[in-house]
Amino acid sequence: MSDFPCVDCVSATANGAHRDLTPLFDPRSIAVVGASADATKWGGDIAARLVRNEKRRDIYLVNRKGGVICGRRAYRSLSELPSAPDMVMLAVPAAAFEATLEEALGLGTRAFVAVFAGLGEAGAEGKAREVAAVQRIREAGALMIGPNCMGAADTSVAFQGVANLDIPVGSVGFISQSGAMGEEFTMRSQAANSGFSRFVTLGNQADVSIAQILWSYRDHEPTRVIAIYAEELKDGRELACAAAATVAAGKPVLLLTPGRSEASARAAHSHTGSLAPDSAVLDAVCAASGMVLVDTPAALFETTLGFLHTTSLVPGGRLPAGRRLGIVTEGGGHGGNAADCAAAAGLTVPLLGEKTMTEVRAAHEESAGSNPIDFAIGTTDPDAYARVVPALASSGEIDALLAVGQLGYWAARFAEFEDQVEAENKSARSMARAARAAGIPLVVATVYPDTSPAETLRAEGVPVYREIASATSVLGRLADHASRVPTGVPALPLPAPPLAPPANGSAGPLDYWSARGALSASGIDFVAARLVETATADELAGKAAQVAAELHFPVAVKALGLLHKSDAGGVALGLNSEAAVIRAVADMVGRLRISALTVERMAPIQDGLELIVGAKRDPRFGPVLLVGIGGLYAELLADVRTALAPIDEQVAEQLLKALRGAPLLLGARGRPQLDIGAAARAATALSCFAAAHPEVGEAEVNPLLVMTNGALALDARVILN
Amino acid sequence: MSDFPCVDCVSATANGAHRDLTPLFDPRSIAVVGASADATKWGGDIAARLVRNEKRRDIYLVNRKGGVICGRRAYRSLSELPSAPDMVMLAVPAAAFEATLEEALGLGTRAFVAVFAGLGEAGAEGKAREVAAVQRIREAGALMIGPNCMGAADTSVAFQGVANLDIPVGSVGFISQSGAMGEEFTMRSQAANSGFSRFVTLGNQADVSIAQILWSYRDHEPTRVIAIYAEELKDGRELACAAAATVAAGKPVLLLTPGRSEASARAAHSHTGSLAPDSAVLDAVCAASGMVLVDTPAALFETTLGFLHTTSLVPGGRLPAGRRLGIVTEGGGHGGNAADCAAAAGLTVPLLGEKTMTEVRAAHEESAGSNPIDFAIGTTDPDAYARVVPALASSGEIDALLAVGQLGYWAARFAEFEDQVEAENKSARSMARAARAAGIPLVVATVYPDTSPAETLRAEGVPVYREIASATSVLGRLADHASRVPTGVPALPLPAPPLAPPANGSAGPLDYWSARGALSASGIDFVAARLVETATADELAGKAAQVAAELHFPVAVKALGLLHKSDAGGVALGLNSEAAVIRAVADMVGRLRISALTVERMAPIQDGLELIVGAKRDPRFGPVLLVGIGGLYAELLADVRTALAPIDEQVAEQLLKALRGAPLLLGARGRPQLDIGAAARAATALSCFAAAHPEVGEAEVNPLLVMTNGALALDARVILN
């Protein structure tokens, strides 16, 4: 855990994150404005759905034409209702929004579900109307989801307020900006006998935000695992805080969000007016909060299912204690592929000891191989699973179990052989219970996931997947999550006095000497250097030579006042004498017309490793730190790690050690161990600098030379926003 | 194409690869030995299946107890049959194998399908029996698949000889060692209305090999795309040749094989007695042959489907001409995720020009975004696909199209709205035809792949996937395949006279000077060096100093006779004077008791880039070349490329340019362009050396210093097998 604690409730309460969402998830009464008799329309479907589920709350249907809808009177306006509606669902055109809103607020409505589109996502005018409406709603102490959303549900209080969807009962807390993603997740849940505690689509996220929903899910007892599809991570730092608090409360949080590609950012932009976050920043957010980032809608569902079953729902269910996977199969091909996929997911498939293998063979003598264990009899005897799994699960040699292949073969292909189907079901139940008794998570991948044995497994709390790669990917995620200690979302310090802006404007890059000074003041060690400014250019070379002699040769000379001094030929390295300095400076003066420069002692580059250490301010997540191996080659291979700033030295060391090139720091292959502590201190200092200076858009030390004793910054760059 | 042409028919015919497989795929008559009335047994299922399909050939059932099976007389032995069986299917225990074999061969049987297990995969004795049986079969001019297989089928001649499976008619040529993988592929095919031309499971691959089957598929007209699941790639070079020839004939070849992880190799070992190939070698095989390597059973099927529809089946269907993908969707979330997944698959999702977007908006005015194009009306109007796709497909700005989201929504969710379902079907048909008319491959991903609109798409030749990542991954593979020019499987040269073995044995590492000499003779330029051997150790230093002076300072000194001379302290670099050489050599003599050394001119390391160039002999695929960026960091990041040896200079340059660090060679960021041609010549020479010396297990130049003019080998290593 970071020295900088998660801001958690303090700032969350201050900025309204901890809103009471009871009116949204458990309204006392609901009016559908724009209710319709046409079930293909949102106002028709939701009206019928609410009426069908009318148990714990009154449902009023409102249509300006009146008439009868769903067998009951439709009111012409909210004011005609027999009592004030606690929630109003708005299936009206955007043009009618404000009038309806005022009418409802006047009646005391506390929650709005705004289905219509055409405000925030439709240009400046719509955006302005949306902002004004939200202000009115908040002033009145009410709340709104949408516009451009599909509704919300809370199965724990029988509230079914999502268009076109029966939300099945379960333990998943679901948050989606997109209605289509919500429909897809629901379809997948139904197929897997899974369901939801709460379900919400947020559309434009104009008032209630993902972070606010997440805070409420943390405290919602029936919610065990949270799945989020987000297009716009506004208040990103707040979301990170909510995620950290939720994960800390034992509820995994999974996130799917676009942004790995430029085109996906465009797609998000077209849909809810957002810019997608950049993937390295998201990695930092997940490291800080413990949130689990997934890549596809399928992975969002499949991983949710894995967490649900192994962490929450099943008595005795738990995350794997390590990365060692045991694989059992009736088919060598499936077992081998599972081993490959497991390795790709970061798991190991260890050879098992002779004692375990003796027990496995005693249970099923045909068993071939030692992990994967191949029953070597095909599907002829479904009971093999039940016999082998107990021996393996209790071996102490594995942390999780994958049964892979054709379980459900008889049920799917030859249901007429009832004894075999019954044997498959018995075997499935028995293996599930043996794994649970041993405290080992069990996951199944089978070509036949839609069969009674698969149902039996699900009923016993075992996640069942159609694809081997789905199962191994989920198992890898579970092991990752179990081994990861979130670093916490660091609190931002009070802003330091702003840096002086560059001479030529209020923003942009600081000159090199100022940047160096600012970073040096923040605690970063720079190589010894002196500024040389003279009244006339003629004096520059002589003064530089004199300074160089004082610093000790060899020295470097860097011209000041150039944006890219190195590319412009404004840097001379390895100057060994006063004469060499004079020649180099005279040459620069002639070519570049400079009037100031620095003279710097040459750093012992051959004795160390060059890193790059940088910070940038992300518009959603605030300051973010980056560390990487220096140089063009490392840049080509993108060997970098990121963290939310500020970080402490412990987190900095973790980042450095997570670089693929970390062995270069740690002393591999006879190389000396370098001073990783000094590198971590420099990275920490830069992260604190960036966090304390909101006016800084980017700050960078490149290279930072890490030596066996100490780390020296050799260059500096600071850009103000 | 390589200067070394694929050996193709020459060696293939020589080693029996081009066998006539007619008796296997179109036998005139079949006897099932071990036929059973119990349909849960292989001999029961296959007997019933063959009898059910008895049209073009006579089926005889043989059971030593006689009786009636499948409503017909069961013969007690092959000799009782009314005529000699062209094929014998052996569902007998392994113990009865040889006797049945002899009886059948005596009758003139030409093909055997050996279902039973317990020979080659069950230890040395079984292996010996298997080898002997195969010899008998081959001497008799017959052939066998298995043992430990599930049979074969050829739907073009109505031969259904696979246990437990009705093989549906289609255009996929399927080859699997594993029966379970065959069942899985068949299930997936049935669900997608796809099918097979030929289907074979090979089990132990004791006689007929994957390569031999593949040659036959190349020449089998109904077969358009070939999918292979292989556990044992024996005769790997032959397989590569067959694949290259098949790909060259316009038939894509897809391969799934274990081997990415250590455990998967163990799994394969347990199943068919094979060692799994190493993934870098497989990459080389695919680059040479054009074969497509996939990772999972799902990917094998899904990619096959993609190739089937875009290359072969559909009139006008074709591979994408480039990597530019157009995405259309009713849901921004799905579109954004598709863009992310497309980028991960190596595709681009370009912004579209204003002309195209004007046409798109004219077709559907709500269209938001410019690739992905979001219909922004959800699923309300299925016709949006039909309206937008023609404008996009004919734009000239994309090479392939992905429709992603909820197509089939009405059919899946609200089938009672028949007009909407009909509109979905019409839209699906219309979009498929528009894409085809424009010559643009179209792939669909939908949450509802099991609906009538999805069926409509399939009937129009459009692959439909459930998962976005499946669709983008397949599209990426198609674009890869379209842009890849196989380098060809190089013929192996006649062996050169073997190298002299090391002094201390027949195999193992050559001493440094011998290795250097051998590689130098093969055409690799080494830095100038001289061997110094003296009668007594005392003279060594003086002689070395004298040689050094002749070579010009600075020099390096390397002790000879040490396995790891650098680690042992047997290398001294940068010696600038005779005195320095004398000191260094005296030190080595004292510490290491050496009696010989080399003196080498120091190479201008600072002016170049160090590469590693190596070759090894793979037991299945023969000599393989590896090039990589040199040094510990590159090794950590595994920046290497491989090729089947020998290669020519053009292929060598391609390999070098495919390194992630290639910009270091090509002159990125103001660095000088290095002599990539010289590096390619050295790599080519090493590959030819390895190919010409079958006794060489490994050969390596590390580092090879590439300079602006030339490339110099600085070290050498050769290990004999």
PDB file of N, CA, C and O in Angstrom, chain A residues 164 183-184 188 229 259-261 264 266 271 295 298 333-334 337 340 349 374 406 409 413 467 633 635 639 669, chain B residues 164 183-184 188 229 259-261 264 266 271 295 298 333-334 337 340 349 374 406 409 413 467 633 635 639 669:
ATOM      1  N   ASN A 164     -36.641  -3.853 -22.808  1.00  0.00           N
ATOM      2  CA  ASN A 164     -36.379  -5.049 -23.624  1.00  0.00           C
ATOM      3  C   ASN A 164     -35.694  -6.180 -22.888  1.00  0.00           C
ATOM      4  O   ASN A 164     -35.332  -7.175 -23.505  1.00  0.00           O
ATOM      5  N   GLU A 183     -27.440  -5.542 -23.039  1.00  0.00           N
ATOM      6  CA  GLU A 183     -28.237  -6.645 -23.593  1.00  0.00           C
ATOM      7  C   GLU A 183     -27.352  -7.871 -23.797  1.00  0.00           C
ATOM      8  O   GLU A 183     -27.737  -8.992 -23.470  1.00  0.00           O
ATOM      9  N   GLU A 184     -26.158  -7.634 -24.346  1.00  0.00           N
ATOM     10  CA  GLU A 184     -25.275  -8.758 -24.623  1.00  0.00           C
ATOM     11  C   GLU A 184     -24.882  -9.482 -23.332  1.00  0.00           C
ATOM     12  O   GLU A 184     -24.926 -10.711 -23.254  1.00  0.00           O
ATOM     13  N   ARG A 188     -25.705 -13.452 -22.272  1.00  0.00           N
ATOM     14  CA  ARG A 188     -24.681 -14.401 -21.842  1.00  0.00           C
ATOM     15  C   ARG A 188     -25.002 -14.925 -20.436  1.00  0.00           C
ATOM     16  O   ARG A 188     -24.803 -16.097 -20.136  1.00  0.00           O
ATOM     17  N   TYR A 229     -18.855  -1.620 -18.262  1.00  0.00           N
ATOM     18  CA  TYR A 229     -18.475  -1.206 -19.609  1.00  0.00           C
ATOM     19  C   TYR A 229     -18.555   0.314 -19.654  1.00  0.00           C
ATOM     20  O   TYR A 229     -19.622   0.902 -19.499  1.00  0.00           O
ATOM     21  N   GLY A 259     -10.130   2.039 -26.233  1.00  0.00           N
ATOM     22  CA  GLY A 259      -8.994   2.935 -26.115  1.00  0.00           C
ATOM     23  C   GLY A 259      -7.670   2.324 -26.491  1.00  0.00           C
ATOM     24  O   GLY A 259      -6.648   3.001 -26.460  1.00  0.00           O
ATOM     25  N   ARG A 260      -7.647   1.043 -26.852  1.00  0.00           N
ATOM     26  CA  ARG A 260      -6.360   0.497 -27.263  1.00  0.00           C
ATOM     27  C   ARG A 260      -5.972   1.009 -28.642  1.00  0.00           C
ATOM     28  O   ARG A 260      -4.827   0.968 -29.021  1.00  0.00           O
ATOM     29  N   SER A 261      -6.933   1.471 -29.398  1.00  0.00           N
ATOM     30  CA  SER A 261      -6.598   1.938 -30.747  1.00  0.00           C
ATOM     31  C   SER A 261      -7.185   3.314 -30.986  1.00  0.00           C
ATOM     32  O   SER A 261      -8.150   3.714 -30.352  1.00  0.00           O
ATOM     33  N   SER A 264     -10.861   3.201 -32.025  1.00  0.00           N
ATOM     34  CA  SER A 264     -11.841   2.959 -30.976  1.00  0.00           C
ATOM     35  C   SER A 264     -12.128   4.249 -30.227  1.00  0.00           C
ATOM     36  O   SER A 264     -13.241   4.487 -29.768  1.00  0.00           O
ATOM     37  N   ARG A 266     -12.195   7.099 -31.656  1.00  0.00           N
ATOM     38  CA  ARG A 266     -13.152   7.781 -32.543  1.00  0.00           C
ATOM     39  C   ARG A 266     -14.548   7.213 -32.353  1.00  0.00           C
ATOM     40  O   ARG A 266     -15.536   7.940 -32.336  1.00  0.00           O
ATOM     41  N   HIS A 271     -20.114   8.208 -29.993  1.00  0.00           N
ATOM     42  CA  HIS A 271     -21.248   7.646 -29.273  1.00  0.00           C
ATOM     43  C   HIS A 271     -21.632   8.444 -28.038  1.00  0.00           C
ATOM     44  O   HIS A 271     -22.781   8.725 -27.804  1.00  0.00           O
ATOM     45  N   ASP A 295     -10.496  -7.185 -22.355  1.00  0.00           N
ATOM     46  CA  ASP A 295     -10.345  -6.710 -23.735  1.00  0.00           C
ATOM     47  C   ASP A 295     -11.597  -6.784 -24.596  1.00  0.00           C
ATOM     48  O   ASP A 295     -11.668  -6.104 -25.614  1.00  0.00           O
ATOM     49  N   ALA A 298     -16.848 -10.558 -24.476  1.00  0.00           N
ATOM     50  CA  ALA A 298     -16.825 -11.953 -24.033  1.00  0.00           C
ATOM     51  C   ALA A 298     -15.976 -12.098 -22.775  1.00  0.00           C
ATOM     52  O   ALA A 298     -16.374 -12.752 -21.809  1.00  0.00           O
ATOM     53  N   GLY A 333      -5.163 -34.038 -27.044  1.00  0.00           N
ATOM     54  CA  GLY A 333      -5.122 -32.809 -27.827  1.00  0.00           C
ATOM     55  C   GLY A 333      -5.639 -31.629 -27.038  1.00  0.00           C
ATOM     56  O   GLY A 333      -5.015 -30.562 -26.992  1.00  0.00           O
ATOM     57  N   HIS A 334      -6.766 -31.818 -26.381  1.00  0.00           N
ATOM     58  CA  HIS A 334      -7.320 -30.726 -25.582  1.00  0.00           C
ATOM     59  C   HIS A 334      -6.400 -30.386 -24.417  1.00  0.00           C
ATOM     60  O   HIS A 334      -6.214 -29.223 -24.063  1.00  0.00           O
ATOM     61  N   ASN A 337      -3.371 -28.399 -25.710  1.00  0.00           N
ATOM     62  CA  ASN A 337      -3.730 -27.026 -26.031  1.00  0.00           C
ATOM     63  C   ASN A 337      -3.995 -26.224 -24.761  1.00  0.00           C
ATOM     64  O   ASN A 337      -3.624 -25.054 -24.662  1.00  0.00           O
ATOM     65  N   ASP A 340      -0.725 -25.121 -23.374  1.00  0.00           N
ATOM     66  CA  ASP A 340      -0.213 -23.975 -24.136  1.00  0.00           C
ATOM     67  C   ASP A 340      -0.949 -22.698 -23.755  1.00  0.00           C
ATOM     68  O   ASP A 340      -0.335 -21.645 -23.537  1.00  0.00           O
ATOM     69  N   VAL A 349       2.194 -25.257 -15.465  1.00  0.00           N
ATOM     70  CA  VAL A 349       1.551 -26.576 -15.445  1.00  0.00           C
ATOM     71  C   VAL A 349       2.641 -27.556 -14.989  1.00  0.00           C
ATOM     72  O   VAL A 349       3.303 -28.184 -15.795  1.00  0.00           O
ATOM     73  N   ASP A 374      -3.973 -37.271 -18.907  1.00  0.00           N
ATOM     74  CA  ASP A 374      -4.874 -37.722 -19.978  1.00  0.00           C
ATOM     75  C   ASP A 374      -5.471 -39.055 -19.537  1.00  0.00           C
ATOM     76  O   ASP A 374      -4.739 -39.991 -19.236  1.00  0.00           O
ATOM     77  N   GLN A 406     -14.333 -33.048 -23.377  1.00  0.00           N
ATOM     78  CA  GLN A 406     -15.638 -33.368 -23.946  1.00  0.00           C
ATOM     79  C   GLN A 406     -16.671 -33.717 -22.884  1.00  0.00           C
ATOM     80  O   GLN A 406     -17.584 -34.494 -23.150  1.00  0.00           O
ATOM     81  N   TYR A 409     -20.374 -35.180 -23.302  1.00  0.00           N
ATOM     82  CA  TYR A 409     -20.387 -35.866 -24.599  1.00  0.00           C
ATOM     83  C   TYR A 409     -21.632 -36.716 -24.782  1.00  0.00           C
ATOM     84  O   TYR A 409     -22.321 -36.635 -25.798  1.00  0.00           O
ATOM     85  N   ARG A 413     -24.569 -35.960 -27.364  1.00  0.00           N
ATOM     86  CA  ARG A 413     -24.526 -36.743 -28.599  1.00  0.00           C
ATOM     87  C   ARG A 413     -25.387 -37.996 -28.554  1.00  0.00           C
ATOM     88  O   ARG A 413     -25.890 -38.434 -29.572  1.00  0.00           O
ATOM     89  N   GLU A 467     -14.731 -22.477 -24.660  1.00  0.00           N
ATOM     90  CA  GLU A 467     -13.397 -22.405 -25.251  1.00  0.00           C
ATOM     91  C   GLU A 467     -12.301 -22.615 -24.204  1.00  0.00           C
ATOM     92  O   GLU A 467     -12.350 -22.041 -23.120  1.00  0.00           O
ATOM     93  N   TYR A 633      16.398   1.681 -28.838  1.00  0.00           N
ATOM     94  CA  TYR A 633      15.964   0.287 -28.926  1.00  0.00           C
ATOM     95  C   TYR A 633      14.833   0.000 -27.949  1.00  0.00           C
ATOM     96  O   TYR A 633      13.809  -0.595 -28.312  1.00  0.00           O
ATOM     97  N   GLU A 635      12.818   2.080 -26.743  1.00  0.00           N
ATOM     98  CA  GLU A 635      11.640   2.808 -27.201  1.00  0.00           C
ATOM     99  C   GLU A 635      10.911   2.010 -28.290  1.00  0.00           C
ATOM    100  O   GLU A 635       9.682   1.923 -28.300  1.00  0.00           O
ATOM    101  N   ASP A 639       9.412  -0.671 -23.702  1.00  0.00           N
ATOM    102  CA  ASP A 639       9.648  -1.294 -22.399  1.00  0.00           C
ATOM    103  C   ASP A 639       9.463  -0.237 -21.311  1.00  0.00           C
ATOM    104  O   ASP A 639      10.426   0.324 -20.805  1.00  0.00           O
ATOM    105  N   ARG A 669      23.831 -11.860 -15.482  1.00  0.00           N
ATOM    106  CA  ARG A 669      24.916 -12.288 -16.353  1.00  0.00           C
ATOM    107  C   ARG A 669      26.231 -11.561 -16.038  1.00  0.00           C
ATOM    108  O   ARG A 669      26.915 -11.063 -16.913  1.00  0.00           O
TER     109      ARG A 669
ATOM    110  N   ASN B 164     -18.726 -42.531 -34.646  1.00  0.00           N
ATOM    111  CA  ASN B 164     -19.522 -41.581 -33.858  1.00  0.00           C
ATOM    112  C   ASN B 164     -19.823 -40.272 -34.563  1.00  0.00           C
ATOM    113  O   ASN B 164     -20.391 -39.372 -33.950  1.00  0.00           O
ATOM    114  N   GLU B 183     -13.887 -34.623 -33.588  1.00  0.00           N
ATOM    115  CA  GLU B 183     -15.291 -34.485 -33.163  1.00  0.00           C
ATOM    116  C   GLU B 183     -15.632 -33.024 -32.932  1.00  0.00           C
ATOM    117  O   GLU B 183     -16.688 -32.547 -33.336  1.00  0.00           O
ATOM    118  N   GLU B 184     -14.723 -32.317 -32.255  1.00  0.00           N
ATOM    119  CA  GLU B 184     -14.996 -30.917 -31.948  1.00  0.00           C
ATOM    120  C   GLU B 184     -15.144 -30.098 -33.236  1.00  0.00           C
ATOM    121  O   GLU B 184     -16.069 -29.293 -33.366  1.00  0.00           O
ATOM    122  N   ARG B 188     -18.517 -28.002 -34.532  1.00  0.00           N
ATOM    123  CA  ARG B 188     -18.507 -26.587 -34.912  1.00  0.00           C
ATOM    124  C   ARG B 188     -18.958 -26.410 -36.357  1.00  0.00           C
ATOM    125  O   ARG B 188     -19.677 -25.456 -36.684  1.00  0.00           O
ATOM    126  N   TYR B 229      -4.819 -30.693 -37.334  1.00  0.00           N
ATOM    127  CA  TYR B 229      -4.385 -30.753 -35.944  1.00  0.00           C
ATOM    128  C   TYR B 229      -3.315 -31.831 -35.844  1.00  0.00           C
ATOM    129  O   TYR B 229      -3.585 -33.009 -36.074  1.00  0.00           O
ATOM    130  N   GLY B 259       2.937 -27.069 -28.407  1.00  0.00           N
ATOM    131  CA  GLY B 259       4.370 -26.811 -28.381  1.00  0.00           C
ATOM    132  C   GLY B 259       4.764 -25.440 -27.902  1.00  0.00           C
ATOM    133  O   GLY B 259       5.947 -25.139 -27.793  1.00  0.00           O
ATOM    134  N   ARG B 260       3.796 -24.582 -27.578  1.00  0.00           N
ATOM    135  CA  ARG B 260       4.195 -23.276 -27.061  1.00  0.00           C
ATOM    136  C   ARG B 260       4.691 -23.395 -25.635  1.00  0.00           C
ATOM    137  O   ARG B 260       5.366 -22.525 -25.137  1.00  0.00           O
ATOM    138  N   SER B 261       4.327 -24.460 -24.942  1.00  0.00           N
ATOM    139  CA  SER B 261       4.753 -24.586 -23.545  1.00  0.00           C
ATOM    140  C   SER B 261       5.348 -25.961 -23.303  1.00  0.00           C
ATOM    141  O   SER B 261       5.073 -26.919 -24.019  1.00  0.00           O
ATOM    142  N   SER B 264       2.726 -28.655 -22.639  1.00  0.00           N
ATOM    143  CA  SER B 264       1.990 -29.167 -23.789  1.00  0.00           C
ATOM    144  C   SER B 264       2.827 -30.215 -24.509  1.00  0.00           C
ATOM    145  O   SER B 264       2.297 -31.164 -25.069  1.00  0.00           O
ATOM    146  N   ARG B 266       4.747 -32.259 -22.968  1.00  0.00           N
ATOM    147  CA  ARG B 266       4.528 -33.462 -22.157  1.00  0.00           C
ATOM    148  C   ARG B 266       3.185 -34.103 -22.508  1.00  0.00           C
ATOM    149  O   ARG B 266       3.061 -35.313 -22.595  1.00  0.00           O
ATOM    150  N   HIS B 271       0.428 -38.752 -25.379  1.00  0.00           N
ATOM    151  CA  HIS B 271      -0.681 -39.178 -26.220  1.00  0.00           C
ATOM    152  C   HIS B 271      -0.235 -39.945 -27.455  1.00  0.00           C
ATOM    153  O   HIS B 271      -0.772 -40.970 -27.792  1.00  0.00           O
ATOM    154  N   ASP B 295      -3.780 -20.971 -32.695  1.00  0.00           N
ATOM    155  CA  ASP B 295      -3.459 -21.237 -31.291  1.00  0.00           C
ATOM    156  C   ASP B 295      -4.421 -22.165 -30.563  1.00  0.00           C
ATOM    157  O   ASP B 295      -4.070 -22.716 -29.521  1.00  0.00           O
ATOM    158  N   ALA B 298     -10.703 -23.501 -31.367  1.00  0.00           N
ATOM    159  CA  ALA B 298     -11.679 -22.523 -31.855  1.00  0.00           C
ATOM    160  C   ALA B 298     -11.101 -21.740 -33.030  1.00  0.00           C
ATOM    161  O   ALA B 298     -11.755 -21.552 -34.061  1.00  0.00           O
ATOM    162  N   GLY B 333     -20.516   0.786 -28.674  1.00  0.00           N
ATOM    163  CA  GLY B 333     -19.662  -0.053 -27.837  1.00  0.00           C
ATOM    164  C   GLY B 333     -19.052  -1.188 -28.633  1.00  0.00           C
ATOM    165  O   GLY B 333     -17.853  -1.437 -28.568  1.00  0.00           O
ATOM    166  N   HIS B 334     -19.879  -1.861 -29.401  1.00  0.00           N
ATOM    167  CA  HIS B 334     -19.365  -2.966 -30.206  1.00  0.00           C
ATOM    168  C   HIS B 334     -18.387  -2.464 -31.262  1.00  0.00           C
ATOM    169  O   HIS B 334     -17.370  -3.102 -31.534  1.00  0.00           O
ATOM    170  N   ASN B 337     -15.035  -1.618 -29.580  1.00  0.00           N
ATOM    171  CA  ASN B 337     -14.287  -2.823 -29.236  1.00  0.00           C
ATOM    172  C   ASN B 337     -13.749  -3.504 -30.491  1.00  0.00           C
ATOM    173  O   ASN B 337     -12.624  -4.005 -30.513  1.00  0.00           O
ATOM    174  N   ASP B 340     -10.612  -1.766 -31.492  1.00  0.00           N
ATOM    175  CA  ASP B 340      -9.501  -2.196 -30.638  1.00  0.00           C
ATOM    176  C   ASP B 340      -9.003  -3.581 -31.040  1.00  0.00           C
ATOM    177  O   ASP B 340      -7.803  -3.826 -31.142  1.00  0.00           O
ATOM    178  N   VAL B 349      -7.989   0.842 -39.091  1.00  0.00           N
ATOM    179  CA  VAL B 349      -9.388   1.251 -39.229  1.00  0.00           C
ATOM    180  C   VAL B 349      -9.343   2.723 -39.617  1.00  0.00           C
ATOM    181  O   VAL B 349      -9.442   3.609 -38.769  1.00  0.00           O
ATOM    182  N   ASP B 374     -21.321   4.192 -36.774  1.00  0.00           N
ATOM    183  CA  ASP B 374     -22.350   3.786 -35.821  1.00  0.00           C
ATOM    184  C   ASP B 374     -23.699   4.256 -36.371  1.00  0.00           C
ATOM    185  O   ASP B 374     -23.868   5.439 -36.641  1.00  0.00           O
ATOM    186  N   GLN B 406     -25.540  -6.500 -33.176  1.00  0.00           N
ATOM    187  CA  GLN B 406     -26.702  -7.271 -32.742  1.00  0.00           C
ATOM    188  C   GLN B 406     -27.546  -7.748 -33.905  1.00  0.00           C
ATOM    189  O   GLN B 406     -28.757  -7.922 -33.754  1.00  0.00           O
ATOM    190  N   TYR B 409     -31.127  -9.524 -33.918  1.00  0.00           N
ATOM    191  CA  TYR B 409     -31.769  -9.132 -32.656  1.00  0.00           C
ATOM    192  C   TYR B 409     -33.253  -9.487 -32.641  1.00  0.00           C
ATOM    193  O   TYR B 409     -33.753 -10.104 -31.705  1.00  0.00           O
ATOM    194  N   ARG B 413     -34.891 -12.283 -30.324  1.00  0.00           N
ATOM    195  CA  ARG B 413     -35.561 -11.775 -29.133  1.00  0.00           C
ATOM    196  C   ARG B 413     -37.058 -11.562 -29.314  1.00  0.00           C
ATOM    197  O   ARG B 413     -37.819 -11.689 -28.364  1.00  0.00           O
ATOM    198  N   GLU B 467     -18.110 -13.937 -31.477  1.00  0.00           N
ATOM    199  CA  GLU B 467     -17.236 -13.018 -30.754  1.00  0.00           C
ATOM    200  C   GLU B 467     -16.558 -12.024 -31.701  1.00  0.00           C
ATOM    201  O   GLU B 467     -16.051 -12.399 -32.758  1.00  0.00           O
ATOM    202  N   TYR B 633      20.088  -7.323 -23.370  1.00  0.00           N
ATOM    203  CA  TYR B 633      18.762  -6.706 -23.384  1.00  0.00           C
ATOM    204  C   TYR B 633      17.886  -7.313 -24.481  1.00  0.00           C
ATOM    205  O   TYR B 633      16.731  -7.687 -24.257  1.00  0.00           O
ATOM    206  N   GLU B 635      18.207 -10.160 -25.766  1.00  0.00           N
ATOM    207  CA  GLU B 635      17.915 -11.533 -25.394  1.00  0.00           C
ATOM    208  C   GLU B 635      16.722 -11.577 -24.429  1.00  0.00           C
ATOM    209  O   GLU B 635      15.847 -12.429 -24.533  1.00  0.00           O
ATOM    210  N   ASP B 639      14.175 -10.698 -29.226  1.00  0.00           N
ATOM    211  CA  ASP B 639      14.000 -10.047 -30.525  1.00  0.00           C
ATOM    212  C   ASP B 639      14.758 -10.849 -31.576  1.00  0.00           C
ATOM    213  O   ASP B 639      15.870 -10.490 -31.967  1.00  0.00           O
ATOM    214  N   ARG B 669      16.292   7.827 -36.543  1.00  0.00           N
ATOM    215  CA  ARG B 669      16.610   8.886 -35.581  1.00  0.00           C
ATOM    216  C   ARG B 669      18.053   9.387 -35.744  1.00  0.00           C
ATOM    217  O   ARG B 669      18.806   9.502 -34.797  1.00  0.00           O
TER     218      ARG B 669
END
